[in-house]
Short mmCIF file of C-alpha atoms and ligand atoms in Angstrom, two decimals:
data_model
loop_
_atom_site.label_atom_id
_atom_site.label_comp_id
_atom_site.label_asym_id
_atom_site.label_seq_id
_atom_site.Cartn_x
_atom_site.Cartn_y
_atom_site.Cartn_z
CA MET A 1 119.91 28.44 115.47
CA SER A 2 117.56 28.56 118.53
CA ILE A 3 116.38 31.22 120.71
CA ASN A 4 119.06 31.79 123.42
CA ASN A 5 116.41 32.75 126.13
CA PRO A 6 114.03 29.90 126.45
CA HIS A 7 112.04 31.95 129.03
CA ILE A 8 110.46 34.46 126.52
CA LYS A 9 106.72 34.11 126.66
CA SER A 10 103.71 36.46 125.70
CA PHE A 11 104.62 40.01 126.95
CA VAL A 12 102.12 41.34 129.59
CA PRO A 13 102.98 44.92 130.29
CA PRO A 14 102.65 46.61 133.79
CA GLN A 15 99.55 48.82 134.51
CA ARG A 16 100.74 52.31 134.48
CA THR A 17 99.19 55.66 134.69
CA LEU A 18 100.47 57.71 131.76
CA MET A 19 100.89 61.40 132.76
CA GLY A 20 103.83 62.51 130.54
CA PRO A 21 104.17 63.93 127.18
CA GLY A 22 102.52 61.05 125.50
CA PRO A 23 101.46 58.38 125.02
CA SER A 24 98.46 59.15 127.31
CA ASP A 25 96.19 56.60 128.85
CA VAL A 26 94.20 54.85 126.41
CA PRO A 27 90.71 53.92 127.38
CA GLN A 28 89.52 50.33 127.28
CA ARG A 29 86.92 51.22 124.63
CA ILE A 30 89.73 52.03 122.05
CA LEU A 31 91.77 48.74 123.04
CA ASP A 32 88.57 46.72 122.68
CA ALA A 33 88.08 48.29 119.16
CA MET A 34 91.62 47.55 118.12
CA GLN A 35 91.22 43.69 119.03
CA ARG A 36 88.30 43.24 116.42
CA PRO A 37 89.17 40.94 113.46
CA THR A 38 91.63 42.09 110.86
CA ILE A 39 90.11 42.50 107.37
CA GLY A 40 91.53 43.50 104.16
CA HIS A 41 92.64 47.09 103.34
CA LEU A 42 90.68 47.33 100.28
CA ASP A 43 87.61 45.52 101.91
CA PRO A 44 84.55 47.84 101.25
CA ALA A 45 83.72 47.74 104.79
CA PHE A 46 87.27 49.05 105.71
CA GLN A 47 87.05 51.68 102.96
CA ASP A 48 83.68 52.97 104.57
CA MET A 49 85.43 53.17 107.96
CA MET A 50 88.37 55.08 106.21
CA GLU A 51 85.91 57.77 104.81
CA GLU A 52 84.36 57.89 108.38
CA ILE A 53 87.92 58.56 109.81
CA LYS A 54 88.49 61.42 107.20
CA SER A 55 85.06 63.14 108.16
CA LEU A 56 85.96 62.72 111.99
CA LEU A 57 89.26 64.22 111.43
CA ARG A 58 87.82 67.08 109.59
CA TYR A 59 85.81 67.79 112.66
CA ALA A 60 88.70 67.33 114.93
CA PHE A 61 90.79 69.88 112.78
CA GLN A 62 87.66 72.13 112.07
CA THR A 63 88.25 72.03 108.38
CA GLU A 64 86.38 71.27 105.12
CA ASN A 65 89.65 70.15 103.53
CA PRO A 66 89.03 67.20 101.50
CA LEU A 67 92.55 65.97 101.90
CA THR A 68 92.60 65.15 105.56
CA PHE A 69 93.67 61.71 106.63
CA PRO A 70 95.97 59.73 108.94
CA VAL A 71 99.38 59.02 107.70
CA SER A 72 100.26 55.32 108.45
CA ALA A 73 103.14 56.24 110.83
CA PRO A 74 103.87 58.45 113.98
CA GLY A 75 103.66 62.17 114.17
CA SER A 76 107.29 62.64 112.93
CA ALA A 77 106.15 60.98 109.65
CA GLY A 78 103.29 63.62 109.35
CA MET A 79 105.94 66.29 109.98
CA GLU A 80 108.11 64.85 107.12
CA MET A 81 105.11 64.54 104.86
CA CYS A 82 104.40 68.40 105.10
CA PHE A 83 108.07 69.37 104.60
CA VAL A 84 109.03 66.82 101.65
CA ASN A 85 105.89 67.86 99.81
CA LEU A 86 105.64 71.78 100.42
CA VAL A 87 109.43 72.51 100.37
CA GLU A 88 111.28 72.46 97.10
CA PRO A 89 115.17 72.71 97.04
CA GLY A 90 115.95 76.40 97.06
CA ASN A 91 112.50 77.55 98.75
CA LYS A 92 112.99 79.94 101.76
CA VAL A 93 111.20 78.79 104.94
CA ILE A 94 110.94 80.85 108.07
CA VAL A 95 111.11 78.41 110.70
CA CYS A 96 110.29 79.15 114.35
CA VAL A 97 112.42 77.40 116.91
CA ASN A 98 111.29 77.66 120.75
CA GLY A 99 111.92 73.92 121.89
CA VAL A 100 112.86 70.58 120.50
CA PHE A 101 110.25 70.27 117.90
CA GLY A 102 110.80 73.59 116.29
CA GLY A 103 114.39 72.22 115.97
CA ARG A 104 113.08 69.18 114.22
CA MET A 105 111.34 71.30 111.80
CA LEU A 106 114.45 73.20 110.91
CA GLU A 107 116.16 69.82 110.43
CA ASN A 108 113.47 68.80 107.94
CA VAL A 109 113.95 72.28 106.08
CA LYS A 110 117.71 71.43 105.87
CA ARG A 111 117.07 67.87 104.48
CA THR A 112 114.72 69.00 101.85
CA GLY A 113 116.99 71.48 100.41
CA GLY A 114 115.12 74.42 101.75
CA VAL A 115 116.87 77.77 102.75
CA PRO A 116 115.94 78.21 106.44
CA VAL A 117 115.42 81.51 108.03
CA VAL A 118 115.35 80.71 111.69
CA VAL A 119 113.40 82.87 114.26
CA GLU A 120 114.55 81.86 117.72
CA ASP A 121 112.76 82.08 121.05
CA GLU A 122 113.77 81.22 124.49
CA TRP A 123 112.71 77.72 125.49
CA GLY A 124 109.24 78.20 127.47
CA LYS A 125 108.25 81.25 125.53
CA PRO A 126 105.80 81.41 122.75
CA VAL A 127 107.14 82.12 119.28
CA SER A 128 107.44 85.92 118.89
CA VAL A 129 104.85 87.21 116.33
CA ALA A 130 106.79 90.61 116.05
CA LYS A 131 110.13 88.59 115.09
CA VAL A 132 108.15 86.53 112.54
CA GLU A 133 106.84 89.80 110.95
CA GLN A 134 110.42 91.19 110.76
CA ALA A 135 111.57 88.04 109.19
CA PHE A 136 108.94 88.21 106.53
CA LYS A 137 110.12 92.01 105.86
CA ASP A 138 113.52 91.02 105.42
CA ASN A 139 112.69 87.89 103.33
CA PRO A 140 109.91 88.85 101.06
CA ASP A 141 110.84 85.90 98.96
CA THR A 142 109.65 83.45 101.67
CA LYS A 143 107.59 80.48 100.53
CA VAL A 144 106.51 78.71 103.63
CA LEU A 145 106.21 79.64 107.47
CA ALA A 146 106.67 76.65 109.87
CA PHE A 147 105.90 76.75 113.61
CA VAL A 148 104.70 74.32 116.49
CA HIS A 149 101.52 75.37 117.90
CA ALA A 150 101.95 73.39 121.07
CA GLU A 151 105.78 72.92 122.05
CA THR A 152 105.50 69.73 124.11
CA SER A 153 109.16 70.08 125.18
CA THR A 154 108.26 73.23 127.23
CA GLY A 155 104.53 73.52 127.40
CA ALA A 156 104.20 76.72 125.70
CA GLN A 157 101.42 77.51 123.23
CA SER A 158 101.87 80.10 120.30
CA ASP A 159 99.44 82.25 118.61
CA ALA A 160 98.55 80.29 115.53
CA LYS A 161 96.04 82.71 114.33
CA SER A 162 98.34 85.68 114.21
CA LEU A 163 101.26 83.73 112.56
CA ALA A 164 99.04 82.27 109.98
CA GLU A 165 97.80 85.68 109.19
CA LEU A 166 101.31 86.92 108.63
CA ALA A 167 102.06 84.18 106.34
CA ARG A 168 98.92 84.77 104.20
CA LYS A 169 99.69 88.59 104.04
CA HIS A 170 102.99 87.73 102.77
CA GLY A 171 101.97 85.09 100.15
CA ALA A 172 103.55 82.11 102.11
CA LEU A 173 102.03 78.77 102.99
CA THR A 174 101.89 77.67 106.61
CA ILE A 175 103.00 74.33 107.93
CA MET A 176 101.83 73.82 111.68
CA ASP A 177 102.55 71.13 114.14
CA CYS A 178 99.40 70.47 116.34
CA VAL A 179 100.52 67.11 117.82
CA THR A 180 99.90 68.07 121.13
CA SER A 181 97.08 70.60 120.65
CA LEU A 182 94.49 68.69 118.59
CA GLY A 183 91.65 67.56 120.91
CA GLY A 184 93.20 69.59 123.82
CA THR A 185 93.10 73.20 123.06
CA PRO A 186 91.29 75.03 120.06
CA VAL A 187 92.92 74.03 116.53
CA LEU A 188 90.86 75.99 113.86
CA ILE A 189 92.51 75.12 110.63
CA ASP A 190 90.03 77.01 108.35
CA GLU A 191 89.24 79.91 110.60
CA TRP A 192 93.11 80.49 111.04
CA GLY A 193 93.92 79.64 107.22
CA ILE A 194 96.47 76.93 107.93
CA ASP A 195 97.90 75.09 104.67
CA ALA A 196 99.27 72.12 106.24
CA ALA A 197 98.97 70.70 109.63
CA TYR A 198 99.99 67.28 111.21
CA SER A 199 99.08 65.69 114.62
CA GLY A 200 99.55 62.53 116.45
CA SER A 201 97.29 59.74 117.72
CA GLN A 202 98.76 59.36 121.25
CA LYS A 203 98.54 62.72 122.73
CA CYS A 204 95.17 64.50 123.35
CA LEU A 205 93.17 61.80 121.16
CA SER A 206 94.33 59.26 123.71
CA CYS A 207 94.84 56.42 121.02
CA THR A 208 97.83 54.13 120.62
CA PRO A 209 100.91 55.70 119.03
CA GLY A 210 101.85 55.14 115.35
CA LEU A 211 99.39 57.39 113.29
CA SER A 212 99.64 60.90 112.23
CA PRO A 213 96.42 62.76 111.24
CA VAL A 214 97.24 65.45 108.67
CA THR A 215 95.34 67.92 106.67
CA PHE A 216 96.11 70.12 103.40
CA SER A 217 94.43 73.15 102.02
CA GLU A 218 93.87 73.45 98.28
CA GLY A 219 96.71 75.93 98.17
CA ALA A 220 99.10 73.18 99.52
CA ILE A 221 97.96 70.61 96.91
CA GLU A 222 98.44 73.20 94.06
CA LYS A 223 101.89 73.61 95.39
CA VAL A 224 102.64 69.96 95.33
CA LYS A 225 101.02 69.65 91.82
CA VAL A 226 103.45 72.34 90.25
CA ARG A 227 106.60 71.23 91.81
CA LYS A 228 109.46 71.17 89.38
CA THR A 229 111.30 68.39 91.31
CA PRO A 230 109.77 65.04 92.34
CA VAL A 231 109.25 64.66 96.18
CA GLN A 232 112.13 62.95 97.33
CA SER A 233 110.28 60.45 99.59
CA TRP A 234 108.33 57.65 97.65
CA PHE A 235 106.28 56.66 100.92
CA LEU A 236 105.35 60.28 101.85
CA ASP A 237 104.69 61.63 98.32
CA LEU A 238 101.35 63.23 98.46
CA ASN A 239 100.72 62.66 94.67
CA LEU A 240 100.89 58.88 95.23
CA VAL A 241 99.03 58.86 98.66
CA LEU A 242 96.27 60.61 97.24
CA GLY A 243 95.37 57.71 95.11
CA TYR A 244 95.01 55.67 98.13
CA TRP A 245 93.01 58.09 100.39
CA GLN A 246 90.65 59.62 97.68
CA SER A 247 87.01 58.45 97.61
CA ALA A 248 86.17 54.92 98.29
CA GLY A 249 85.89 52.73 95.11
CA LYS A 250 88.62 54.51 93.13
CA ARG A 251 91.26 53.26 95.70
CA THR A 252 94.40 51.91 94.38
CA TYR A 253 96.96 49.95 96.36
CA HIS A 254 99.78 52.16 97.68
CA HIS A 255 100.68 50.54 101.14
CA THR A 256 98.88 48.32 103.53
CA ALA A 257 97.11 50.51 106.01
CA PRO A 258 97.53 49.47 109.54
CA ILE A 259 94.04 48.11 109.91
CA ASN A 260 93.62 47.61 113.75
CA PRO A 261 95.29 50.79 114.79
CA LEU A 262 92.86 52.50 112.52
CA TYR A 263 89.91 50.77 114.22
CA GLY A 264 91.44 52.46 117.39
CA LEU A 265 91.80 55.92 115.86
CA HIS A 266 88.14 55.79 114.63
CA GLU A 267 86.99 54.89 118.15
CA ALA A 268 89.09 57.62 119.63
CA LEU A 269 87.44 60.19 117.20
CA VAL A 270 84.04 58.85 117.86
CA ILE A 271 84.59 59.40 121.52
CA LEU A 272 85.91 62.94 120.83
CA SER A 273 82.79 63.60 118.69
CA GLU A 274 80.39 62.38 121.49
CA GLU A 275 82.22 64.57 124.14
CA GLY A 276 82.23 67.60 121.61
CA LEU A 277 85.46 69.44 120.91
CA GLU A 278 84.46 72.55 123.06
CA ASN A 279 83.85 70.22 126.07
CA ALA A 280 87.07 68.52 125.60
CA TRP A 281 88.94 71.64 125.56
CA SER A 282 87.13 72.91 128.80
CA ARG A 283 87.89 69.65 130.52
CA HIS A 284 91.65 69.94 129.75
CA ARG A 285 91.49 73.58 130.98
CA THR A 286 89.70 72.59 134.22
CA MET A 287 91.95 69.87 135.00
CA HIS A 288 95.00 71.87 134.37
CA GLU A 289 93.49 74.53 136.89
CA LYS A 290 93.15 71.73 139.60
CA LEU A 291 96.59 70.44 138.98
CA ARG A 292 98.16 73.99 139.03
CA ASN A 293 96.52 74.65 142.26
CA GLY A 294 97.88 71.54 143.75
CA LEU A 295 101.45 71.83 142.39
CA GLU A 296 101.54 75.64 143.46
CA GLY A 297 100.44 74.45 146.84
CA MET A 298 103.48 72.34 146.97
CA ASP A 299 105.63 75.35 146.01
CA LEU A 300 106.35 74.09 142.59
CA LYS A 301 106.92 76.83 139.97
CA PHE A 302 105.72 76.66 136.30
CA VAL A 303 108.29 77.25 133.47
CA VAL A 304 105.76 78.96 131.18
CA GLU A 305 104.01 82.22 132.04
CA GLU A 306 100.22 81.75 132.50
CA SER A 307 99.28 83.37 129.28
CA ALA A 308 101.03 81.00 127.12
CA ARG A 309 100.59 77.74 129.28
CA LEU A 310 99.23 74.69 127.58
CA PRO A 311 96.73 72.90 129.87
CA GLN A 312 97.55 69.59 128.61
CA LEU A 313 101.51 69.87 129.28
CA ASN A 314 102.55 71.25 132.52
CA SER A 315 106.32 71.94 132.98
CA VAL A 316 107.48 72.75 136.48
CA TRP A 317 111.19 73.46 137.72
CA ILE A 318 112.33 70.51 139.88
CA PRO A 319 113.10 71.83 143.33
CA GLU A 320 116.43 72.48 144.44
CA GLY A 321 118.30 69.51 145.87
CA VAL A 322 115.85 66.79 144.40
CA ASP A 323 117.42 64.07 142.15
CA ASP A 324 115.37 64.20 138.94
CA ALA A 325 116.03 60.60 137.81
CA ALA A 326 115.60 58.94 141.48
CA ALA A 327 112.27 60.82 141.89
CA ARG A 328 110.92 59.61 138.55
CA THR A 329 112.08 56.18 139.24
CA ARG A 330 110.21 56.10 142.62
CA LEU A 331 107.05 57.37 140.73
CA LEU A 332 107.23 54.62 138.37
CA SER A 333 108.18 51.81 140.79
CA GLU A 334 106.09 52.75 143.73
CA PHE A 335 103.10 54.51 142.09
CA ASN A 336 103.16 53.00 138.57
CA LEU A 337 103.05 56.68 137.48
CA GLU A 338 104.82 58.07 134.33
CA ILE A 339 105.55 61.73 134.11
CA GLY A 340 107.95 63.25 131.52
CA ALA A 341 111.60 64.27 132.02
CA GLY A 342 113.04 67.48 130.58
CA LEU A 343 114.32 67.48 127.06
CA GLY A 344 117.33 69.18 125.56
CA ALA A 345 118.08 72.61 127.23
CA LEU A 346 115.64 71.59 129.98
CA ALA A 347 117.04 68.12 130.78
CA GLY A 348 117.32 67.50 134.44
CA LYS A 349 115.79 71.01 135.18
CA VAL A 350 112.04 70.45 134.67
CA TRP A 351 109.25 67.75 134.86
CA ARG A 352 106.51 67.67 132.39
CA ILE A 353 103.25 66.47 133.64
CA GLY A 354 100.74 65.68 130.76
CA LEU A 355 96.99 65.97 130.92
CA MET A 356 96.10 64.64 127.66
CA GLY A 357 93.03 63.21 126.45
CA TYR A 358 91.85 60.35 128.68
CA SER A 359 94.59 61.29 131.32
CA ALA A 360 92.95 64.55 131.80
CA LYS A 361 90.66 63.60 134.64
CA ALA A 362 90.23 64.44 138.36
CA GLN A 363 91.11 60.99 139.48
CA ASN A 364 94.64 61.22 137.72
CA VAL A 365 95.32 64.85 138.97
CA ASP A 366 94.54 63.83 142.47
CA PHE A 367 96.94 60.63 142.24
CA CYS A 368 99.60 62.39 140.55
CA LEU A 369 99.62 65.26 143.41
CA LYS A 370 99.62 62.57 146.10
CA ALA A 371 102.38 60.48 144.47
CA LEU A 372 104.64 63.88 144.06
CA LYS A 373 103.86 64.75 147.63
CA ALA A 374 105.26 61.39 148.83
CA VAL A 375 108.17 61.46 146.61
CA LEU A 376 109.24 65.07 147.52
CA ALA A 377 108.62 64.54 151.33
C1 PLP B 401 105.09 63.90 120.03
C2 PLP B 401 105.33 65.20 119.18
C3 PLP B 401 105.80 64.91 118.01
C4 PLP B 401 106.28 63.56 117.36
O1 PLP B 401 105.22 62.65 117.36
P1 PLP B 401 105.71 61.07 117.18
O2 PLP B 401 104.43 60.41 117.29
O3 PLP B 401 106.62 60.91 118.50
O4 PLP B 401 106.61 60.78 116.13
C5 PLP B 401 105.91 66.08 117.00
N1 PLP B 401 105.73 67.21 117.47
C6 PLP B 401 105.27 67.47 118.79
C7 PLP B 401 104.95 69.05 119.15
C8 PLP B 401 105.11 66.48 119.64
O5 PLP B 401 104.73 66.66 120.91
#
């Protein structure tokens, strides 16, 4: 059998500006790092680089957790790793749902055989700490609290510190989604006392998609060790992955690490450490303010109230009478600019403008405002 399309050649993507919910623009420095020669995943040079990635990730997460590494799969796999390891069948889990990703956490709880206690909040609002407190009072046997720090589907940020404090007070472990917050707004794993957190490479770290940085506390590891039932996922079982990501020299084969994407993540984390976390956070904030001023000048209204607004994900209501799909098509075809559509309950109603990582710069903000003005005229 032959290929029925003889015109297929090497793929050359168009040059876009990425200002959606991720992936964000990838700096050339990271792309250059990724095209370096592939070496073996048990090569001592590669193992040294893995150790550096672990230290750089500890800095990004602000944690001393030894078990901090990138899962060889996208953010969704990091999410799944947290749930399959920390939730045993019959375990009660308080799961906060205020957008798409909280809904996915709930799905994970159900599939691991956990007993979900759902705390719901309106889309666009942060998780209500008072409702979570009540849920703990009503369910003193809760084993895990799960919430999304930065809800990318709406642009709302929740109070991770207060939520984690409640979990600790009630003897529960905390699982936190920080896919969109890591590198963009403060994520303080140790200070807040978070037990398990997962992120993604393609949002505020500005790397290519496909890797999920995770970190686990001693308490989380303890829970995995005393499980009565085996973790139902072979690939994501921490007991097995541990043998691969433990100290260099003792490493045993578990799976073949994605060598070149990890060069990219290493470079992304070096860039972050050169800039400094605090500077990265304040750059996201400054660019958000610049974008906000421009959007409000065009009479566009934000979905999330100011106190809970994520600088790196700006949701605005689509003005009355504007065709959502047609406007985004024009942005892409005339300006090579990608912004995000609404998801779930907000589909067709909002636009999500990302200012993540390398995309959070004045040049992008000006360009986006100019393009939106032209399309809305
Ligand atoms: C993007 C995202 C995910 C999923 O990450 P993938 O890399 O797409 O699998 C999970 N949670 C949040 C909050 C996200 O923004």
